[in-house]
Short mmCIF file of C-alpha atoms and ligand atoms in Angstrom, two decimals:
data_model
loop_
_atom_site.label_atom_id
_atom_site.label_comp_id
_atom_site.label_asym_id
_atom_site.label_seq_id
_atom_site.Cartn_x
_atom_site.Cartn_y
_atom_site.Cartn_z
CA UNK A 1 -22.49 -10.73 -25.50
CA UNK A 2 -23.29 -7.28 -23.29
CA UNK A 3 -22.18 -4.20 -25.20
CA UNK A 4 -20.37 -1.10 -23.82
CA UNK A 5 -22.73 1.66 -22.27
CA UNK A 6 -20.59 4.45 -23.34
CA UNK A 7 -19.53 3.22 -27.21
CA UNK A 8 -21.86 -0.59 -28.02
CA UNK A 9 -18.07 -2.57 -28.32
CA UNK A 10 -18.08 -6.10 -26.12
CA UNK A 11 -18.18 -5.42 -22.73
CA UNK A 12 -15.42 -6.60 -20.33
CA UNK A 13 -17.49 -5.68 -17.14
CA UNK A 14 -20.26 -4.61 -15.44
CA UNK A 15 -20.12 -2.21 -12.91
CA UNK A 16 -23.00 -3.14 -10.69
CA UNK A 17 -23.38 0.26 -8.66
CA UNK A 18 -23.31 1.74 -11.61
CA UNK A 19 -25.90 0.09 -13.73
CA UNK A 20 -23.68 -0.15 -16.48
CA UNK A 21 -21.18 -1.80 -18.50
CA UNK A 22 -18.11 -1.38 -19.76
CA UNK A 23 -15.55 -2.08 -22.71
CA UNK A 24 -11.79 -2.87 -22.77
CA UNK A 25 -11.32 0.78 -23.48
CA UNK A 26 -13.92 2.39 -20.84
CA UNK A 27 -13.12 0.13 -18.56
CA UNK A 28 -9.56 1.08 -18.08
CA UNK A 29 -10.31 5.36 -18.24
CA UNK A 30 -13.27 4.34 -15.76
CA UNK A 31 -10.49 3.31 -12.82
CA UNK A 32 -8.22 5.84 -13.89
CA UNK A 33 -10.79 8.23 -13.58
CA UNK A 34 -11.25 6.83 -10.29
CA UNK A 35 -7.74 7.66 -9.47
CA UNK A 36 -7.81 10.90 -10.67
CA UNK A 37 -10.68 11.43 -8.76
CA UNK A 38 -9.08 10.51 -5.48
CA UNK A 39 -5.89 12.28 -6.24
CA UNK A 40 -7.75 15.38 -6.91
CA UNK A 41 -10.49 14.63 -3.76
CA UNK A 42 -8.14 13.70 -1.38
CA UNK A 43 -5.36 16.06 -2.53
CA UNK A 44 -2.81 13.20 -2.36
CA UNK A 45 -0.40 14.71 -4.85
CA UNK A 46 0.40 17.70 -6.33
CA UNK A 47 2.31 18.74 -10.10
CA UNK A 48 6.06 17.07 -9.65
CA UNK A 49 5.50 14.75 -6.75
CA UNK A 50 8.30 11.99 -5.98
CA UNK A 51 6.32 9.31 -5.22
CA UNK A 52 7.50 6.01 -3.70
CA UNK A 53 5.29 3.21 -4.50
CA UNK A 54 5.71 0.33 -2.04
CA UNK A 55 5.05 -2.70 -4.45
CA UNK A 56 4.45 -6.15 -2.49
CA UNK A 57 4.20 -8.01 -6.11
CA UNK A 58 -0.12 -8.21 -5.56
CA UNK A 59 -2.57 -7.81 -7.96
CA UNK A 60 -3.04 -3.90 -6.03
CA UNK A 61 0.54 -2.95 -6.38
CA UNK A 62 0.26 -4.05 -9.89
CA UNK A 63 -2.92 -1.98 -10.79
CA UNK A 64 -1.28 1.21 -8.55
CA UNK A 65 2.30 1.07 -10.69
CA UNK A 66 0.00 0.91 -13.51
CA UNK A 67 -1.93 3.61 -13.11
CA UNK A 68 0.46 5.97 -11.24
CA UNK A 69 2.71 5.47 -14.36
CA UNK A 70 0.16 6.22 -17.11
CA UNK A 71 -1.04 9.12 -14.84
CA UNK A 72 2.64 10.20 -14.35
CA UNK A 73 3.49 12.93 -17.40
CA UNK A 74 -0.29 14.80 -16.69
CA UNK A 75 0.55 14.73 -12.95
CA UNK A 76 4.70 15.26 -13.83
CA UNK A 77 5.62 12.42 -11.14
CA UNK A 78 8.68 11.09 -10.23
CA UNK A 79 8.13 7.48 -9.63
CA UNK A 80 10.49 5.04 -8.03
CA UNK A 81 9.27 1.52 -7.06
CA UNK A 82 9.97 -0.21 -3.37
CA UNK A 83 10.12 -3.93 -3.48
CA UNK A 84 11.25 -5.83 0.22
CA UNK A 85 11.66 -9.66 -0.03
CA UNK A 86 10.42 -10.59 3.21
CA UNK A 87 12.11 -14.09 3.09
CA UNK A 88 8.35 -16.19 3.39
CA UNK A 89 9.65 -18.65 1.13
CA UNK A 90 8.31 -19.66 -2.54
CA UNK A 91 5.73 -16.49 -1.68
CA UNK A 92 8.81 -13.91 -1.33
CA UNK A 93 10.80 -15.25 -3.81
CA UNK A 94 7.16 -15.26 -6.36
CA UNK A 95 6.55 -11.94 -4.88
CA UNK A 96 9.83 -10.42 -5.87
CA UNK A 97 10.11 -11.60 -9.51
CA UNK A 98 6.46 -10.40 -10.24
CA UNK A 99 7.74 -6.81 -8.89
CA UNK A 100 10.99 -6.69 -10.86
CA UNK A 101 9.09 -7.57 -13.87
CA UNK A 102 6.25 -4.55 -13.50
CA UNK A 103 8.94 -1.95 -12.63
CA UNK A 104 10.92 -3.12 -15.79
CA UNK A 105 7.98 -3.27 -17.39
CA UNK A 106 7.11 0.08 -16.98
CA UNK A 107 10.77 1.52 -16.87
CA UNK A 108 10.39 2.62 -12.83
CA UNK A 109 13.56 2.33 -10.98
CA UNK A 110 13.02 -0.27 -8.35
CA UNK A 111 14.85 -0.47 -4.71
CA UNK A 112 14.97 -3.71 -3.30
CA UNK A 113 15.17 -4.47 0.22
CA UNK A 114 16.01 -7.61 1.41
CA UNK A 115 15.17 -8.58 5.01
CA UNK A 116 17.52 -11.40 6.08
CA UNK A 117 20.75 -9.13 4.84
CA UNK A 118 19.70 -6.11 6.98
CA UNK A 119 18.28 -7.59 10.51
CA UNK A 120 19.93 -11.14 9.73
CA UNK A 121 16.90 -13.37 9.88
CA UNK A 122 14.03 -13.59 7.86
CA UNK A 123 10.88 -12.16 9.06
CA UNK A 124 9.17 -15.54 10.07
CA UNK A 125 12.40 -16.73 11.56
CA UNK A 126 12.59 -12.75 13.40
CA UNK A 127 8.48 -13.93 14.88
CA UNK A 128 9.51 -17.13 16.33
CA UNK A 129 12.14 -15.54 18.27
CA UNK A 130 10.35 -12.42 19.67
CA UNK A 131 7.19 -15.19 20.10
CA UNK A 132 4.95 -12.82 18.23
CA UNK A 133 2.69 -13.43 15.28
CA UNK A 134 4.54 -13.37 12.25
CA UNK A 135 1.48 -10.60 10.24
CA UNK A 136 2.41 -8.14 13.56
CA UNK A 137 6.16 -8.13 12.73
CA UNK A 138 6.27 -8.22 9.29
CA UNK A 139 3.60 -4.99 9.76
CA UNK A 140 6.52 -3.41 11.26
CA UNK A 141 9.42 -4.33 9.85
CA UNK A 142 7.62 -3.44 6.46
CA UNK A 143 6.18 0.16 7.76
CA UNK A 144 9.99 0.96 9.27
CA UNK A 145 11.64 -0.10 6.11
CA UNK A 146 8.62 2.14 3.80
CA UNK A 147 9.53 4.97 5.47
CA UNK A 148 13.24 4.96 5.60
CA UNK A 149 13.71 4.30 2.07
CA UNK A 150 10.99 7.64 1.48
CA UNK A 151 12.91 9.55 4.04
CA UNK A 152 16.02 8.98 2.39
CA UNK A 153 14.75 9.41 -1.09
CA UNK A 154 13.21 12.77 0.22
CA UNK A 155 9.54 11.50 -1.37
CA UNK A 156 6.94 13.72 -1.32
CA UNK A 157 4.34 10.38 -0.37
CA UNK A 158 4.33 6.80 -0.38
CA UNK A 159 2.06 5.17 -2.56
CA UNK A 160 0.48 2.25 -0.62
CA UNK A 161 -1.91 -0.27 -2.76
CA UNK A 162 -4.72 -0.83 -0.12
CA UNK A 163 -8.32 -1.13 -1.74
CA UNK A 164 -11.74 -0.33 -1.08
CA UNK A 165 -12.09 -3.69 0.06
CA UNK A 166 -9.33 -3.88 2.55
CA UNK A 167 -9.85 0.08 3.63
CA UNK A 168 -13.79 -0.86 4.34
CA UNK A 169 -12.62 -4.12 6.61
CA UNK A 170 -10.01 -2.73 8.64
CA UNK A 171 -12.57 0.20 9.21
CA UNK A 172 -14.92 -1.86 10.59
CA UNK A 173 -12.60 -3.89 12.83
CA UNK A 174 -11.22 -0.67 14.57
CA UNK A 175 -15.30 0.18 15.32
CA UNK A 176 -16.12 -3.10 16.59
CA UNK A 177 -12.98 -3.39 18.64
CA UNK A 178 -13.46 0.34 19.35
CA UNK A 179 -9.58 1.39 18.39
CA UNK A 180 -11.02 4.54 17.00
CA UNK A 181 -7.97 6.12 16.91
CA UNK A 182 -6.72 3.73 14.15
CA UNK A 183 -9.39 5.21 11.69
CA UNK A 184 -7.57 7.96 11.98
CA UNK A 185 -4.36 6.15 9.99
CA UNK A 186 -6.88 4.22 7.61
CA UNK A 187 -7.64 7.49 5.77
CA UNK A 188 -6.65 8.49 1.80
CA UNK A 189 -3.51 10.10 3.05
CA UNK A 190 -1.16 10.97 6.44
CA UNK A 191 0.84 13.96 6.30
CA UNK A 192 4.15 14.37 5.95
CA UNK A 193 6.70 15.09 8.98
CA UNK A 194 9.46 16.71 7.99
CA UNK A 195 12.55 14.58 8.02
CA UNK A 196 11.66 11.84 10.00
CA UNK A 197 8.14 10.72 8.28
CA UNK A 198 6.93 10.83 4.74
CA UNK A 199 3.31 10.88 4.46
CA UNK A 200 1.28 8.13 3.10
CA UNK A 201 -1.38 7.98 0.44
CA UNK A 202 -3.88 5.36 -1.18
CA UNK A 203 -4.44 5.75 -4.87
CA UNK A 204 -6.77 3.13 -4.62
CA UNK A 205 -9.20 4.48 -1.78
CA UNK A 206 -11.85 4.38 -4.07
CA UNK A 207 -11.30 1.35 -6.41
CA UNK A 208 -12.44 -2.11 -5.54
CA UNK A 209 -10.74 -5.68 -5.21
CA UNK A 210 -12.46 -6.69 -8.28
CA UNK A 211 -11.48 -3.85 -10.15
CA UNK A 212 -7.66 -3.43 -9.04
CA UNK A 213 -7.58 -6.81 -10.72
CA UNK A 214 -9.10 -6.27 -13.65
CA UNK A 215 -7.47 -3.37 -14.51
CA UNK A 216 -3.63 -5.01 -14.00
CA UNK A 217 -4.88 -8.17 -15.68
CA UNK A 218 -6.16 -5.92 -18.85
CA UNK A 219 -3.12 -3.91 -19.06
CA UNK A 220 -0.95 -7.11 -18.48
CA UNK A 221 1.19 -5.97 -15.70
CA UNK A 222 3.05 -8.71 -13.60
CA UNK A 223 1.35 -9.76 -10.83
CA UNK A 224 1.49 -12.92 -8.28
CA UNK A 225 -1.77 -15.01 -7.26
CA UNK A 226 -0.40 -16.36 -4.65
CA UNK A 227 -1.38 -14.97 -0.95
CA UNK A 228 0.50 -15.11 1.76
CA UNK A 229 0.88 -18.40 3.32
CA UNK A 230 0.81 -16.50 6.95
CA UNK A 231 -3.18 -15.17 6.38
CA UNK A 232 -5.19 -16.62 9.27
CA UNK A 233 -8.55 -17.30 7.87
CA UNK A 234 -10.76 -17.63 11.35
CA UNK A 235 -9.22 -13.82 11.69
CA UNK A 236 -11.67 -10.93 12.90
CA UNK A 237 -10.71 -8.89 9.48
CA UNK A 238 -11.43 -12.32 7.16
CA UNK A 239 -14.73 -13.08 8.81
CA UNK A 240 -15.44 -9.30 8.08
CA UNK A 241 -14.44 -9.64 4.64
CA UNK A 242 -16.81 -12.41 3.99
CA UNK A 243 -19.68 -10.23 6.00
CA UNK A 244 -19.24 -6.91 4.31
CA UNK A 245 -19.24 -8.45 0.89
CA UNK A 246 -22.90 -9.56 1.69
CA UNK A 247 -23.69 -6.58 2.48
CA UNK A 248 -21.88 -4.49 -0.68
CA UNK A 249 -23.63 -7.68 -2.38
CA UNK A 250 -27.30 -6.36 -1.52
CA UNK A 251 -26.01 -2.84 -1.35
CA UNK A 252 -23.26 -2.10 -3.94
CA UNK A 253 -21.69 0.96 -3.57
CA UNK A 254 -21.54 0.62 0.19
CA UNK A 255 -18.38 0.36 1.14
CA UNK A 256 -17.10 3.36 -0.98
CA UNK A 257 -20.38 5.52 0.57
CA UNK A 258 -18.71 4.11 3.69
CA UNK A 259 -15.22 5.26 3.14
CA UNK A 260 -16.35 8.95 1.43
CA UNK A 261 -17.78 9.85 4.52
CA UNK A 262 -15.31 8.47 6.68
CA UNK A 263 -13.06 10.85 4.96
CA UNK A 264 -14.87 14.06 5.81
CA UNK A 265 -15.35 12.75 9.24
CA UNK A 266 -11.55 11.85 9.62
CA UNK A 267 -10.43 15.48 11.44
CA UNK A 268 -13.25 14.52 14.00
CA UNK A 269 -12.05 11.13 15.03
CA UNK A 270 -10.60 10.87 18.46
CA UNK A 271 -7.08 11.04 18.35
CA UNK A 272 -4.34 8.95 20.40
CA UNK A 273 -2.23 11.70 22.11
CA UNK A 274 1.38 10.69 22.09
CA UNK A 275 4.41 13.51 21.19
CA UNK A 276 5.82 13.39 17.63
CA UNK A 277 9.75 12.14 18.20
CA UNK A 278 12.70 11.50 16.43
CA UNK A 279 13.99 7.90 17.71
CA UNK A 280 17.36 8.38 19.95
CA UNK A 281 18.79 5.69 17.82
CA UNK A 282 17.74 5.70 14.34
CA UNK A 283 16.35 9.26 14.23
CA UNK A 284 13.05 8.25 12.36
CA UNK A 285 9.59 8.88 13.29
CA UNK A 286 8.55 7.28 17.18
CA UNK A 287 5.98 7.86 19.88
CA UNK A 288 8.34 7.14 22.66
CA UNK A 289 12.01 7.68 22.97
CA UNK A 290 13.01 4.38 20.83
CA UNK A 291 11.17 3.55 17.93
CA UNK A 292 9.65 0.11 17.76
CA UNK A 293 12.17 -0.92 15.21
CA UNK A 294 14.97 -0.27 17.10
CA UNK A 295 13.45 -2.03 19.98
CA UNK A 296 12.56 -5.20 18.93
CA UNK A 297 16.04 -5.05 17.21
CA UNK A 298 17.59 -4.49 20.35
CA UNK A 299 15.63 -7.59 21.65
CA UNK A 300 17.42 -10.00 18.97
CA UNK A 301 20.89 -8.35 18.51
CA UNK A 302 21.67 -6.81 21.75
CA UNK A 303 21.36 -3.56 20.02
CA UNK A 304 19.33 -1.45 18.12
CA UNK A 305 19.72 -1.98 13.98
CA UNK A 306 18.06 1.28 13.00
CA UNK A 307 21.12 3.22 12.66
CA UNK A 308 22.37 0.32 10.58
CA UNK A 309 19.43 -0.35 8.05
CA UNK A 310 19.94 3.34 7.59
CA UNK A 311 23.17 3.80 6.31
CA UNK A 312 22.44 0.69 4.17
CA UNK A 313 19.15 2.02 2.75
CA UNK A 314 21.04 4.93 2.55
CA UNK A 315 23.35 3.24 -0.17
CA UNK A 316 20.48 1.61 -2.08
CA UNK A 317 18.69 4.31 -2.91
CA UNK A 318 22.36 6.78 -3.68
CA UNK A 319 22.84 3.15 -5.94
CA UNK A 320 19.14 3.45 -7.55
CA UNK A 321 19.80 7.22 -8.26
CA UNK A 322 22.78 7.04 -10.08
CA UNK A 323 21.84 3.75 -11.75
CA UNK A 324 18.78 6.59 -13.18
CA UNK A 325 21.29 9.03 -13.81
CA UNK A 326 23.08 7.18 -15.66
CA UNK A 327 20.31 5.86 -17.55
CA UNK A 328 18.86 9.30 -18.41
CA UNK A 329 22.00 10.10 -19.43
CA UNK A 330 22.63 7.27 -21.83
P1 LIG B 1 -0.29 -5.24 3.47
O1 LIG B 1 0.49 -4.66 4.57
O2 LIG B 1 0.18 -6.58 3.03
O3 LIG B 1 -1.76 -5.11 3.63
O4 LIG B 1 0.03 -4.33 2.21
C1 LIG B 1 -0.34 -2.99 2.15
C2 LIG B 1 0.52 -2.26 1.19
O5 LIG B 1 1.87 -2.26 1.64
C3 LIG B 1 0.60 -2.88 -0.21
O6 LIG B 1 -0.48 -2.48 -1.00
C4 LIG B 1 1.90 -2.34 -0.71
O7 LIG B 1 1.75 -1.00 -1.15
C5 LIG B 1 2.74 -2.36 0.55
N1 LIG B 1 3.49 -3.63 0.67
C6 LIG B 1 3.05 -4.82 1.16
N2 LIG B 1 4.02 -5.77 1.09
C7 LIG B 1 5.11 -5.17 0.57
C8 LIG B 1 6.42 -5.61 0.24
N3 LIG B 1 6.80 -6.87 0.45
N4 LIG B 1 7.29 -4.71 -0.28
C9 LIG B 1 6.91 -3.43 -0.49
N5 LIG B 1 5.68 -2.95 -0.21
C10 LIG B 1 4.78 -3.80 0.31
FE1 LIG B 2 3.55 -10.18 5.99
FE2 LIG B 2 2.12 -12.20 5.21
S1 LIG B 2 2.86 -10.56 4.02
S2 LIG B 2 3.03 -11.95 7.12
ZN1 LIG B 3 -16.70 1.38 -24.56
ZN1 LIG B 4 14.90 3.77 15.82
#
């Protein structure tokens, strides 16, 4: 059996771009480190942060709870976990249970949102009757209810578990398809904008698939195998997948080189000019005078839901706060 680089125990792993490998031990301080790294990099937090992490029940989410928690007294966070059950079926209902397991697991106060009780219809019964692909509303239905739940939690960030992997293909598809303003979005971090946006950041910029995985798996956090039955395999962004893991294959290392430099080069990027507004309706971030939530809302009900969801996310989160309160307290 391969030893440990750093101390000759078993190795669990070997990190090819690296040349070396790595024990139970290493392994786990090696993607912390990573984190660390990132946080510090990237500037994603600073000492005392709220942090929402968005938690979809993944293998990622898993590894980010994980690690946001152990890095949480050196970094003085205040976590609290956001779970939304979707309504796809044996996924969602898979998907939820894995996430109420790793918040209890790690004692993180989690806010569940559930789909079908605040728009009335679940989000592939909400695609077949705009007629639009269910990934492209469930994209926004999940990015509206993120940022509500941070706005009204007054986070400092959103913790969102995308990985090296995912970062390096959705990279690539906005250069081939030449959307170069979306590269601008795929960054480590967005900034905040005060009281209508909370900023978003990506622990995981820097970690791999592979290693999100291990890591959750070796620290036994909750997770679901499961992907979503909706994933179109003949997609643009799977065919990349497939393509760019060739390439890291020949080259490893390539995609984080990739995304590093991307980075720096993020302030340069084109940008889409549209003014920064506060949604007539709903009073959250939008680039024209509705948002896109209260829109395609509007479309279904006749009228717009975001002032709704908001006085119901609204009680959630006063709910999840006192619930913590009271906790602390006790
Ligand atoms: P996706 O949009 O599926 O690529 O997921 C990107 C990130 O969004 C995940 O890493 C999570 O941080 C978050 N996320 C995805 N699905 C959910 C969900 N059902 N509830 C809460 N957060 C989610
Ligand atoms: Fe949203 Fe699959 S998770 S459509
Ligand atoms: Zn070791
Ligand atoms: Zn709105």
């Amino acid at each position: 059996m391969a030893k440990c680089s750093i101390c000759g125990r078993d190795a669990v792993a070997y990190i090819r771009y690296q040349r070396r490998y790595l024990c139970r031990e290493h392994y786990i301080e090696f993607v912390e480190n990573k984190v660390r790294r990132s946080i510090k990099r990237y500037k994603l937090l600073s000492k005392g942060s709220k942090v929402l992490v968005s938690v979809s029940g993944g293998k990622d989410s898993a590894a980010l709870l994980m690690a946001l928690s152990r890095l949480s007294k050196e970094y003085q966070l205040k976590l609290y976990a956001l779970h939304i059950n979707l309504g796809i079926g044996e996924y969602s209902e898979k998907s939820l249970r894995a996430s109420t397991e790793a918040a209890k697991m790690l004692r993180i106060p989690l806010i569940i949102l559930n789909v079908k009780d605040l728009i009335g219809y679940t989000i592939p019964e909400l695609a077949r009757r705009l007629r639009r692909p269910v990934c492209s509303v469930c994209g926004l239905v999940k990015r509206y209810l993120i940022n509500a739940v941070a706005v009204e939690l007054g986070a400092d960030a959103v913790a969102l578990g995308h990985n090296a992997d995912d970062l390096a293909v959705y990279s690539m598809k906005s250069f081939i398809t030449q959307d170069l303003e979306y590269l601008d979005k795929l960054g480590p971090k967005t900034e905040n904008i005060q009281g209508i946006a909370v900023g978003r950041i990506r622990p995981l910029y820097e970690v791999y698939e592979k290693e999100s995985f291990l890591y959750a798996f070796l620290l036994g956090v909750p997770f679901i195998h499961d992907e979503c039955p909706h994933v179109n395999h003949e997609s643009l962004e799977q065919i990349l997948k497939v393509k760019l893991n060739e390439v890291e294959e020949k080259k490893p290392g390539m995609k984080i080189m990739m995304l590093r430099n991307m980075a720096k080069r993020i302030r340069d990027l084109p940008r889409r000019e549209y003014r920064v507004q506060s949604c007539r309706y709903c009073g959250l971030l939008s680039s024209t005078e509705v948002c896109s939530f209260c829109r395609m809302t509007a479309r279904i009900h006749g009228e717009p839901l975001g002032p709704i969801v908001r006085s119901r996310v609204r009680e959630l989160v006063k709910e999840s706060e006192s619930r913590q309160l009271s906790s602390a307290a006790g």
